[in-house]
Short mmCIF file of C-alpha atoms and ligand atoms in Angstrom, two decimals:
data_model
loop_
_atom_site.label_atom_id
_atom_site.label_comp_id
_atom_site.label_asym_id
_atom_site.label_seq_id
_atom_site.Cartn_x
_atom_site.Cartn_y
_atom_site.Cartn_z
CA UNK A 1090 -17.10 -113.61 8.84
CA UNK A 1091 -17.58 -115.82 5.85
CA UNK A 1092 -18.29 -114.46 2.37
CA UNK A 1093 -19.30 -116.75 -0.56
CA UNK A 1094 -17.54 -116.53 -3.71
CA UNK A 1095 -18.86 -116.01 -7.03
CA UNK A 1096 -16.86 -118.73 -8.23
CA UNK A 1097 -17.88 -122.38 -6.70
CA UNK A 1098 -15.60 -123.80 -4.40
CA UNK A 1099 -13.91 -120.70 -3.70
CA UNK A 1100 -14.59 -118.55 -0.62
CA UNK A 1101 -13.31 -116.27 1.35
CA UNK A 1102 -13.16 -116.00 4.96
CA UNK A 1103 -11.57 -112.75 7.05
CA UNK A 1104 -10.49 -113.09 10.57
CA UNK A 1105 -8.80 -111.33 13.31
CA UNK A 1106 -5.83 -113.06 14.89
CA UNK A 1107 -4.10 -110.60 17.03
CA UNK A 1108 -3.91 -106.98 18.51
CA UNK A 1109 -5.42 -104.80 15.07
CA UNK A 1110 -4.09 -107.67 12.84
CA UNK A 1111 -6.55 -109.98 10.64
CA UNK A 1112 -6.33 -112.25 8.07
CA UNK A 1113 -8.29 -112.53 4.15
CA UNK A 1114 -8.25 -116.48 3.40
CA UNK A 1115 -8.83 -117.51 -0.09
CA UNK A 1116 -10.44 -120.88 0.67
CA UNK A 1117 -9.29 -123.05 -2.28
CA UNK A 1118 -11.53 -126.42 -1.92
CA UNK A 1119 -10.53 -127.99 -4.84
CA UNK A 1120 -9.08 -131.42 -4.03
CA UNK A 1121 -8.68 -133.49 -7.23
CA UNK A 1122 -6.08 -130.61 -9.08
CA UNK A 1123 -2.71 -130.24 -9.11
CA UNK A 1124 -1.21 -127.08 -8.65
CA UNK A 1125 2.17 -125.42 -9.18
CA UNK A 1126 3.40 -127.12 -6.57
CA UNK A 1127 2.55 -130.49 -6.02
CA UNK A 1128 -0.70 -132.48 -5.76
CA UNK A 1129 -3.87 -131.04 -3.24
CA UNK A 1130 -5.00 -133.93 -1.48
CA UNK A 1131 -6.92 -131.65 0.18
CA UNK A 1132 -7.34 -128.35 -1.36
CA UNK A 1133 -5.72 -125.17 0.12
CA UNK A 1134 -6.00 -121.93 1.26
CA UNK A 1135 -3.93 -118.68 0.93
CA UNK A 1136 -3.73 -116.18 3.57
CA UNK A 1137 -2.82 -112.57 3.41
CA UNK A 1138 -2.87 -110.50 6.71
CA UNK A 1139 -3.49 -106.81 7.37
CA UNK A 1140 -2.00 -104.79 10.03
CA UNK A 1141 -2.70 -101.76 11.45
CA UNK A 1142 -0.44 -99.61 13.28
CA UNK A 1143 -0.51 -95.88 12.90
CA UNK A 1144 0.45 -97.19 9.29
CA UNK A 1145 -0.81 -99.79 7.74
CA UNK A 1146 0.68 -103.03 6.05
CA UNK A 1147 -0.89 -105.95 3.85
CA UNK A 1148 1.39 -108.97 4.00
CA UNK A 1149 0.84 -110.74 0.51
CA UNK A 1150 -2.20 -110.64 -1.59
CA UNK A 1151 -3.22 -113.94 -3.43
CA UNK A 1152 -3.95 -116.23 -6.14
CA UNK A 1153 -5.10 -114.78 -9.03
CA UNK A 1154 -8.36 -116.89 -9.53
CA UNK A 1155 -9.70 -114.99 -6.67
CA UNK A 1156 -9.49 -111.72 -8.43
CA UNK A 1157 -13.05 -111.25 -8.77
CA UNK A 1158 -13.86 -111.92 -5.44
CA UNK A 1159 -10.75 -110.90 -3.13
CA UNK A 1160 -10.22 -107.31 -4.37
CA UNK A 1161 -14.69 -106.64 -3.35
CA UNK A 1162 -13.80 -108.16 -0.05
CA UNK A 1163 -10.46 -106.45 0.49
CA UNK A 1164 -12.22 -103.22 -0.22
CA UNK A 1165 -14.59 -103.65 2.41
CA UNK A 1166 -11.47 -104.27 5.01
CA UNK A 1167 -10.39 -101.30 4.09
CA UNK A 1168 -9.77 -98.26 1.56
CA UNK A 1169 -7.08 -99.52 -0.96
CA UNK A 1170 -5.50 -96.18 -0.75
CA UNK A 1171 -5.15 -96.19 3.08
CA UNK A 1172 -2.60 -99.17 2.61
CA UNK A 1173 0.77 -97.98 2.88
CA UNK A 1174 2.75 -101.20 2.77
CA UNK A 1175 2.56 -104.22 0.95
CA UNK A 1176 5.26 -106.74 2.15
CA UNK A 1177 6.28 -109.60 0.00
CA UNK A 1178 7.05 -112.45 1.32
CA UNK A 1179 8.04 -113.70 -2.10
CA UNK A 1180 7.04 -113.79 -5.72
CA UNK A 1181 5.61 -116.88 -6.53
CA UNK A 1182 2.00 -116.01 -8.34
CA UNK A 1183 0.25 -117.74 -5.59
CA UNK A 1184 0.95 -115.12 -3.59
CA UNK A 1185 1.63 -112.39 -5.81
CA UNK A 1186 -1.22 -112.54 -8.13
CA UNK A 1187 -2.88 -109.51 -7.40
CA UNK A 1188 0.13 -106.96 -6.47
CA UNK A 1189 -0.94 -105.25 -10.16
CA UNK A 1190 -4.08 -105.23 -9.17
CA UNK A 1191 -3.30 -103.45 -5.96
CA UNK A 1192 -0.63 -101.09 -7.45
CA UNK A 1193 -3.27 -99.93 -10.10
CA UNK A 1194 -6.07 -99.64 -7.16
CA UNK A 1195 -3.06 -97.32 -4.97
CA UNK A 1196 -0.03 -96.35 -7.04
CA UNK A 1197 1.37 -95.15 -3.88
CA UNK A 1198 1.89 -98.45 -2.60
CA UNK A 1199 5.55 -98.84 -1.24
CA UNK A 1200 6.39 -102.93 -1.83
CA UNK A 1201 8.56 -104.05 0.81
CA UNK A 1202 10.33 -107.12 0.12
CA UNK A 1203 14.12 -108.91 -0.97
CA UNK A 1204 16.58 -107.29 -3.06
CA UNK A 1205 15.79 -110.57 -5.09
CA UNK A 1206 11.80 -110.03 -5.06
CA UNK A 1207 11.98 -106.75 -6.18
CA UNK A 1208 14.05 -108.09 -9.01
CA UNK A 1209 11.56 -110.67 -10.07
CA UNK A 1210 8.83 -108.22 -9.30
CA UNK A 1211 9.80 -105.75 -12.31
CA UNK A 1212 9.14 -108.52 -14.61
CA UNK A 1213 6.04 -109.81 -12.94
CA UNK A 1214 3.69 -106.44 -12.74
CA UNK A 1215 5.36 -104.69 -15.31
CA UNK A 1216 4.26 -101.21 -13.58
CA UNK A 1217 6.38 -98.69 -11.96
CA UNK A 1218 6.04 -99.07 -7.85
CA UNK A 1219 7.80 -97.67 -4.99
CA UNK A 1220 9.67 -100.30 -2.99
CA UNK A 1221 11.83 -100.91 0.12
CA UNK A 1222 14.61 -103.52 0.11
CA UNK A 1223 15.04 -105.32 3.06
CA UNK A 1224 17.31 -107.88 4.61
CA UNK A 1225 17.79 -110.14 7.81
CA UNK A 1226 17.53 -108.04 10.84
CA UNK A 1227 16.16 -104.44 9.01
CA UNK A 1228 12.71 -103.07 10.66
CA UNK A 1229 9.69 -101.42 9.17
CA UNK A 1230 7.81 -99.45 11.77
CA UNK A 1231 4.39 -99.23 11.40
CA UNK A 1232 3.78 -97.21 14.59
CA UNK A 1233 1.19 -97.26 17.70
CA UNK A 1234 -2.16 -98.05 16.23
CA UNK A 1235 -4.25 -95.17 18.80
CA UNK A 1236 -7.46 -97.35 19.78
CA UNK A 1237 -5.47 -100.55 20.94
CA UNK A 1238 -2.19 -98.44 21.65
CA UNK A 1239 -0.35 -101.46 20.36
CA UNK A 1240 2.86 -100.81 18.53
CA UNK A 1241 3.87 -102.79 15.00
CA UNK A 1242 6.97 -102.94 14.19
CA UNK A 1243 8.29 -105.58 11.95
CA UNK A 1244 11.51 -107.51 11.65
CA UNK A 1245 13.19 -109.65 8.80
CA UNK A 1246 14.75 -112.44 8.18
CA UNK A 1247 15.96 -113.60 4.92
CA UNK A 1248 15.30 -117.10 4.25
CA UNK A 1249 16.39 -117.89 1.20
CA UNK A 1250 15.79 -121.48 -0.41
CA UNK A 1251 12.21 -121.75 1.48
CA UNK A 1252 11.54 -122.36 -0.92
CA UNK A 1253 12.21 -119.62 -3.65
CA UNK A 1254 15.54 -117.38 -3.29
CA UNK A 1255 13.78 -114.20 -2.55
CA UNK A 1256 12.24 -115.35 0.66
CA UNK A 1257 11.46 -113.16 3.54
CA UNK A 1258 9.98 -114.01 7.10
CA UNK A 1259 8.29 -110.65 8.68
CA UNK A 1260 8.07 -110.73 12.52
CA UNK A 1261 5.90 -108.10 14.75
CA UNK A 1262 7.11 -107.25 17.90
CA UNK A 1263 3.38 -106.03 18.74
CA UNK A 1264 1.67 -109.06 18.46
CA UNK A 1265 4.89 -111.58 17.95
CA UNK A 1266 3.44 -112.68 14.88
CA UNK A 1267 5.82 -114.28 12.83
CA UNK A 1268 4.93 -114.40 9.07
CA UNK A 1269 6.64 -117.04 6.95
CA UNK A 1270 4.17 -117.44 3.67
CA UNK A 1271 5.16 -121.11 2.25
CA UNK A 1272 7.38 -121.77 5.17
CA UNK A 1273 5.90 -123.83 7.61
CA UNK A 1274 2.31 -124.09 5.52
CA UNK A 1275 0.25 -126.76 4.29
CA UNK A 1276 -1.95 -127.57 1.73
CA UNK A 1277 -4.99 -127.94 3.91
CA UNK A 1278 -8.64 -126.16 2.98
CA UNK A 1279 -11.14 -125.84 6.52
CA UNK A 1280 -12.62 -123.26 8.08
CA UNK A 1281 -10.63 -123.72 11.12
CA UNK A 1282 -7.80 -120.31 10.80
CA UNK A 1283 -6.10 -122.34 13.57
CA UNK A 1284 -4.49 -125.32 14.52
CA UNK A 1285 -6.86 -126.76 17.00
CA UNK A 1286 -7.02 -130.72 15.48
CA UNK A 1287 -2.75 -131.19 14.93
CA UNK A 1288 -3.82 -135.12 13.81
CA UNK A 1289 -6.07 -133.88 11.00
CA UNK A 1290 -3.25 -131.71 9.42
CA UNK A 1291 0.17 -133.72 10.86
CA UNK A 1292 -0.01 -135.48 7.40
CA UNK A 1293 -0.12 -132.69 5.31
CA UNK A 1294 2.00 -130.71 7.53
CA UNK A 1295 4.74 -133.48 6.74
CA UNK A 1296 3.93 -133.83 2.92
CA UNK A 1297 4.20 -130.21 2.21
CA UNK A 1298 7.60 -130.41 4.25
CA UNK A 1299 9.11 -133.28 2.60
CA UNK A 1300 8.21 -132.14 -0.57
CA UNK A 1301 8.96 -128.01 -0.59
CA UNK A 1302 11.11 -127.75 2.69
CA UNK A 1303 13.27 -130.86 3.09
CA UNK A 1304 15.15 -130.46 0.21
CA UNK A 1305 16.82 -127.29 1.54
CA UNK A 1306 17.20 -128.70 4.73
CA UNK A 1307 20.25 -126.45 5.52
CA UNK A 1308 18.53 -123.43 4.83
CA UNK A 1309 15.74 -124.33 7.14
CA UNK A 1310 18.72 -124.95 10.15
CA UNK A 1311 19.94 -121.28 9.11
CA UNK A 1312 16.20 -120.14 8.90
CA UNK A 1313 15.57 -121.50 12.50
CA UNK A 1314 18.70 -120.69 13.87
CA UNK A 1315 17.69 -116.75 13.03
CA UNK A 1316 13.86 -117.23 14.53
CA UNK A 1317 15.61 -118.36 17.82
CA UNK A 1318 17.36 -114.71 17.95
CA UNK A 1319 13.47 -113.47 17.92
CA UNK A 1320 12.08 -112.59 21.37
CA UNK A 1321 8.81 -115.27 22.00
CA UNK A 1322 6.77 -116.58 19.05
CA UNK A 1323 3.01 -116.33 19.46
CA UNK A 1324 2.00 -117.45 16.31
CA UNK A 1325 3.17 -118.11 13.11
CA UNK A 1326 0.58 -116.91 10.02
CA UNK A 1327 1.47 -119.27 7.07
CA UNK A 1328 0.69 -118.44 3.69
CA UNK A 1329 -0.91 -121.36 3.04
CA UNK A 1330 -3.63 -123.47 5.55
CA UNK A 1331 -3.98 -123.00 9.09
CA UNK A 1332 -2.07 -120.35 11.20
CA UNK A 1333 0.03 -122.18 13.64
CA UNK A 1334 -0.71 -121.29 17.45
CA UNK A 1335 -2.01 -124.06 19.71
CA UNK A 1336 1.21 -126.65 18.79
CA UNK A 1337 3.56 -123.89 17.71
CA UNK A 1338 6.26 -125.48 19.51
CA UNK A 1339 5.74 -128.69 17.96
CA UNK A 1340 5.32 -127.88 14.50
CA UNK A 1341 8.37 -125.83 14.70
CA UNK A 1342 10.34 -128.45 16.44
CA UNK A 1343 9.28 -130.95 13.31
CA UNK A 1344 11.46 -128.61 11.36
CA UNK A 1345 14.12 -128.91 13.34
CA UNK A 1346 14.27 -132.53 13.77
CA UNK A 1347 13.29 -133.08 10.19
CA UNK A 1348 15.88 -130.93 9.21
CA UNK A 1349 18.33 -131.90 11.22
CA UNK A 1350 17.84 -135.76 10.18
CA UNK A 1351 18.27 -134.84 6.88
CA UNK A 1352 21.47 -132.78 7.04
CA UNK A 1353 23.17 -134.64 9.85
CA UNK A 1354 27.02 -135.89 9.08
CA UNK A 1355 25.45 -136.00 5.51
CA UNK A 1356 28.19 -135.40 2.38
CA UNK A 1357 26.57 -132.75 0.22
CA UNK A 1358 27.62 -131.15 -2.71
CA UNK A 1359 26.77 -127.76 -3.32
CA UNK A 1360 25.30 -126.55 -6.39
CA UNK A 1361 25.14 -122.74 -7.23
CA UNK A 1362 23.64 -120.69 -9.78
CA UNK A 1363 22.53 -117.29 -10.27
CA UNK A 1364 18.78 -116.53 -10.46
CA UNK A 1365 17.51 -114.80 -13.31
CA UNK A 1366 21.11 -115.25 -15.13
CA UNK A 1367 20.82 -117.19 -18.66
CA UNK A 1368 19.90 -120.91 -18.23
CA UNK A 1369 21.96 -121.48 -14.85
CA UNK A 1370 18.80 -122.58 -13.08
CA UNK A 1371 17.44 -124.52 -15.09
CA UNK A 1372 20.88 -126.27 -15.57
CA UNK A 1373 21.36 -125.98 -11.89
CA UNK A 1374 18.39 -127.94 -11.44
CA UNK A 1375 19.05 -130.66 -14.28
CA UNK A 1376 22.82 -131.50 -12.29
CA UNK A 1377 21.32 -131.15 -9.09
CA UNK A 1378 18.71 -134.00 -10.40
CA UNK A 1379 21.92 -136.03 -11.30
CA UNK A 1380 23.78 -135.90 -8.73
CA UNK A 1381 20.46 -136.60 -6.39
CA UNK A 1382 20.09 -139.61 -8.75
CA UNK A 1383 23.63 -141.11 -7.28
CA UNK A 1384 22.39 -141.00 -4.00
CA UNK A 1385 24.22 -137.90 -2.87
CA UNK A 1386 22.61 -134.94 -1.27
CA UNK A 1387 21.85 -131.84 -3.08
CA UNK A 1388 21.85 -128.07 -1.31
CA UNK A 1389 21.09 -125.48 -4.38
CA UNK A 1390 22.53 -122.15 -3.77
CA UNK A 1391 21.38 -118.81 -5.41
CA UNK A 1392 24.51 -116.66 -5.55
CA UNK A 1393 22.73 -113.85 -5.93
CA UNK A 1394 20.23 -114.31 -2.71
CA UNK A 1395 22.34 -116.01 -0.43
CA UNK A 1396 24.48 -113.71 2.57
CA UNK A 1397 27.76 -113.90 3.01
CA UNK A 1398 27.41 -115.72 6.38
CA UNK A 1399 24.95 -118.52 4.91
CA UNK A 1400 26.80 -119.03 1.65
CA UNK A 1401 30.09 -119.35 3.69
CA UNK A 1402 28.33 -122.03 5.84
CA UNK A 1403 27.10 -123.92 3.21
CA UNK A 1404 29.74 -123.66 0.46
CA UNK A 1405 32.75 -124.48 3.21
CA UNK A 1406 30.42 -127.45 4.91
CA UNK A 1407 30.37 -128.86 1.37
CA UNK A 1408 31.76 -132.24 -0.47
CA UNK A 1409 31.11 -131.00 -3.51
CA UNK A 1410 30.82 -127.87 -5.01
CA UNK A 1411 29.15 -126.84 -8.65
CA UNK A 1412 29.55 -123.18 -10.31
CA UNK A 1413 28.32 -121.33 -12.77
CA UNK A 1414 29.70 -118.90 -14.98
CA UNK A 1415 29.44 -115.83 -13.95
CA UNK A 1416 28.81 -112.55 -15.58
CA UNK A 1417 32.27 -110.96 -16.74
CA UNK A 1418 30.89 -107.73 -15.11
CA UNK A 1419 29.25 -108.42 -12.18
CA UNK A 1420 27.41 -105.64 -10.03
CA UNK A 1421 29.20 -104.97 -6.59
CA UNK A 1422 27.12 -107.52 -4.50
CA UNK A 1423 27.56 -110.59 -6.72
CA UNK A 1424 31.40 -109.45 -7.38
CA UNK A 1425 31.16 -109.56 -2.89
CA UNK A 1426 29.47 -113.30 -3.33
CA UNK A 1427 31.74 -114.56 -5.52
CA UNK A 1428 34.65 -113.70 -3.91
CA UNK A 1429 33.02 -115.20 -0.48
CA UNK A 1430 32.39 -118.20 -2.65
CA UNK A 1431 36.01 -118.20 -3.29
CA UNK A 1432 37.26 -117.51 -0.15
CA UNK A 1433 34.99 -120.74 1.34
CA UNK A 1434 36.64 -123.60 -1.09
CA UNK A 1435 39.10 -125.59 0.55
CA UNK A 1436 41.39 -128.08 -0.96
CA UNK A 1437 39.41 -131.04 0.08
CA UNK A 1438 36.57 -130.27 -2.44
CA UNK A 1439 35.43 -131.47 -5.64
CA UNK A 1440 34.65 -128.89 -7.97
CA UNK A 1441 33.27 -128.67 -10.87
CA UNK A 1442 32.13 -125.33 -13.62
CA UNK A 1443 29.34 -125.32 -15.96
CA UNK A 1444 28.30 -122.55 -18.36
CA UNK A 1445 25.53 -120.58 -17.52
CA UNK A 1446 24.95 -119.51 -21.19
CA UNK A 1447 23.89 -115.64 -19.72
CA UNK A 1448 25.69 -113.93 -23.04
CA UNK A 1449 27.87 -112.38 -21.24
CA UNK A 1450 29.90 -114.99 -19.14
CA UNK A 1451 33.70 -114.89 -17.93
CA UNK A 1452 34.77 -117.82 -20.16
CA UNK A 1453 33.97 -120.95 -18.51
CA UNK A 1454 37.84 -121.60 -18.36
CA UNK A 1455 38.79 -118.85 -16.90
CA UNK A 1456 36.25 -119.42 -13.91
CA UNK A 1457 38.26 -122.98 -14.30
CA UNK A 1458 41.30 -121.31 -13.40
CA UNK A 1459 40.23 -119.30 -11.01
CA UNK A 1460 38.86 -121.78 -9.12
CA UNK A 1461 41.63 -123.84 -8.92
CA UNK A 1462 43.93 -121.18 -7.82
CA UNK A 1463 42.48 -122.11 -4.49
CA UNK A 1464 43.88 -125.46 -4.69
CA UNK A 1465 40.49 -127.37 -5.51
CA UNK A 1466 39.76 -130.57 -7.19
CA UNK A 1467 37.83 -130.69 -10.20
CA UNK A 1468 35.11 -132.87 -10.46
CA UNK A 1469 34.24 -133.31 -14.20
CA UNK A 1470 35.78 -131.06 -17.25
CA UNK A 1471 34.00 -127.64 -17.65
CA UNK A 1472 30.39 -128.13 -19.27
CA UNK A 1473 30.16 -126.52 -22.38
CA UNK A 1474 27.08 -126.25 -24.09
CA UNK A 1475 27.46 -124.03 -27.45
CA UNK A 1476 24.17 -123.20 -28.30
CA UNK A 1477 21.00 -122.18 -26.15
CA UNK A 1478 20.27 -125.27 -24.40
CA UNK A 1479 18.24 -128.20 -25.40
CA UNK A 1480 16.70 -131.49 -23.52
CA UNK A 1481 19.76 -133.09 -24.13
CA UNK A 1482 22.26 -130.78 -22.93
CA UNK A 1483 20.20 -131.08 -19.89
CA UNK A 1484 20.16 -134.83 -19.92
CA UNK A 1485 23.66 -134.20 -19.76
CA UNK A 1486 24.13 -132.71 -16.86
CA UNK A 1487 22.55 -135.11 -15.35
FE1 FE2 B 764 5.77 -120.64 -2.98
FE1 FE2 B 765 2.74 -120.76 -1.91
#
């Protein structure tokens, strides 16, 4: 079914693409704009999916230029109210745009999605909701839906870094739908919900890779390494452009070489921060565009998002490894991260401190100290920057 917008160039498009699951495309034709995340060569779509169980789920919503349009349409799927679920794959506003409009339309709503999303999502909706945290390898169980007698039941991975910390991948073992929003998408507006012509979107399939994915090439190894654990794949609904089914094994074993070219024997220095803490992103990101300016690879960590097991991996795999300052009274998980940060450096590593100018911080020396209790090399002297950072202080840490 294809409805027309009210606004031109925008339309919607609802389809079903497995056992009591569909998808609402926003159909975003628009080629000559750039967006929030890089140029549209060729406009984009973005795809939120219903399923129905004996409960019933909506993975994402959308961009919030639909609005006017997507909410009529959604309605017609299906009573707002009957939605139990919303799951959330993560909290960029391409994506997110209409959860307020949904929690207002069923205050009931339970929001399923990262310990991290549900952080950001306070700020974002700024309306009390019910929510679920969930983590690599929880379920949801939606139940048997009773005319197909298909039962949903989802499982997560977390997958941060792909590209925001708070990222999720759902997986149904009813349909073996694997839902990965950005991951795996492309900026690519037809009417086609599927991947039948792989040569018209292998270039955009790349571009949106090289430009959102690559750089966290080790989280997509870890990412890949946990859909492998999956039983079989049938399909994997992207957030953005066609669902992949027809090629799925080739798109998904792009990843992996891509990936794995771009990690291979590679030095790398790590560079942590803490999301949502003071300035350390946006410092993270100004010496991670410094160090990628001497040729050296750059994995950015979110202490906060990243497991044990993954931060371990990449922290102890690393040449080089850059930390903020943390918060001199940490809640129990980050107090858990940084002391498996701690336990990962080795002697062979550079290291170097920064502050993260949160209010609070340890003193950047003593997160000196502590550091080098464990034997490390420092890179450069602690970073101090007095007052709220400015341009400068950022060229600086570049
Ligand atoms: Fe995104
Ligand atoms: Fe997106």
């Amino acid at each position: 079914m294809v409805v027309a917008a009210a606004v031109q160039r925008l339309t919607l498009q609802c389809e079903e693409i497995g056992d009591d699951t569909s998808t609402i495309r926003s159909l975003d034709w628009d080629r000559s704009r750039f967006d929030i995340e890089f140029g549209l060569r060729n406009g984009t779509t973005y795809n939120a999916f219903l399923v129905r169980g004996e409960r019933t789920a909506l993975i994402d919503t959308c961009h919030e230029k639909f609005r006017e349009s997507w909410i009529p349409l959604l309605k017609q799927q299906i009573d707002p109210m009957s939605i139990d679920l919303l799951i959330v794959s993560h909290t960029e506003p391409d994506h997110s745009g209409l959860i307020g409009d949904l929690i207002d339309l069923n205050p009931d709503i339970e929001i399923v999605g990262s310990k991290v999303a549900l952080q950001f999502l306070v700020d974002q909706v700024h309306r009390p909701f019910k929510s679920r945290a969930v983590k690599s390898g929880d379920e949801l169980d939606l139940g048997i839906n009773p005319e197909s007698g298909s039962h949903h039941r989802f499982e997560f991975i977390s997958a941060p870094n792909l590209h925001w910390p708070d990222t999720i991948f759902s997986f149904d073992h009813g349909t073996g739908i694997l839902y990965t929003c950005d991951a795996f998408g492309l900026h690519y507006c037809s009417d086609d919900v599927f991947d039948r012509d792989p040569g018209a979107i292998a270039p955009d399939f790349r571009f949106y890779y090289d430009c959102l994915m690559g750089p966290n090439a080790r989280s997509v190894l870890q990412a890949l390494k946990r859909m492998d654990g999956l039983p079989e794949i049938s399909t994997i609904a992207v957030g953005h452009g066609p669902m992949l089914r027809h090629h799925l094994s080739h798109w998904v074993n792009d990843y992996r070489e891509w990936s794995g070219q771009r990690s291979k024997g590679e030095n790398y220095a790590a560079v942590c921060y803490l999301s949502q803490y003071g300035f350390s992103d946006r410092i993270s990101q100004a010496i991670a565009h410094g160090i990628s300016k001497a040729d050296a690879q750059v994995q950015l960590v979110d202490l906060r998002a990243t497991d044990p097991q993954e931060l371990t991996a990449l922290i102890g795999d690393a040449k080089a490894v850059v930390v903020p300052t943390w918060p001199t009274t940490p809640d129990s998980e980050l107090q858990a991260s940084i002391g498996t940060l701690i336990a990962a450096l080795h002697s062979k590593q550079l290291v170097g401190v920064y502050d993260a100018f949160g209010g609070d911080d340890e003193p950047i020396d003593a997160v000196a100290d502590q550091l080098r209790s464990q034997g490390v090399k420092s890179a450069f002297t602690p970073l101090r920057i007095r007052q709220l950072p400015q341009g400068s202080d950022y060229q600086r840490c570049e």
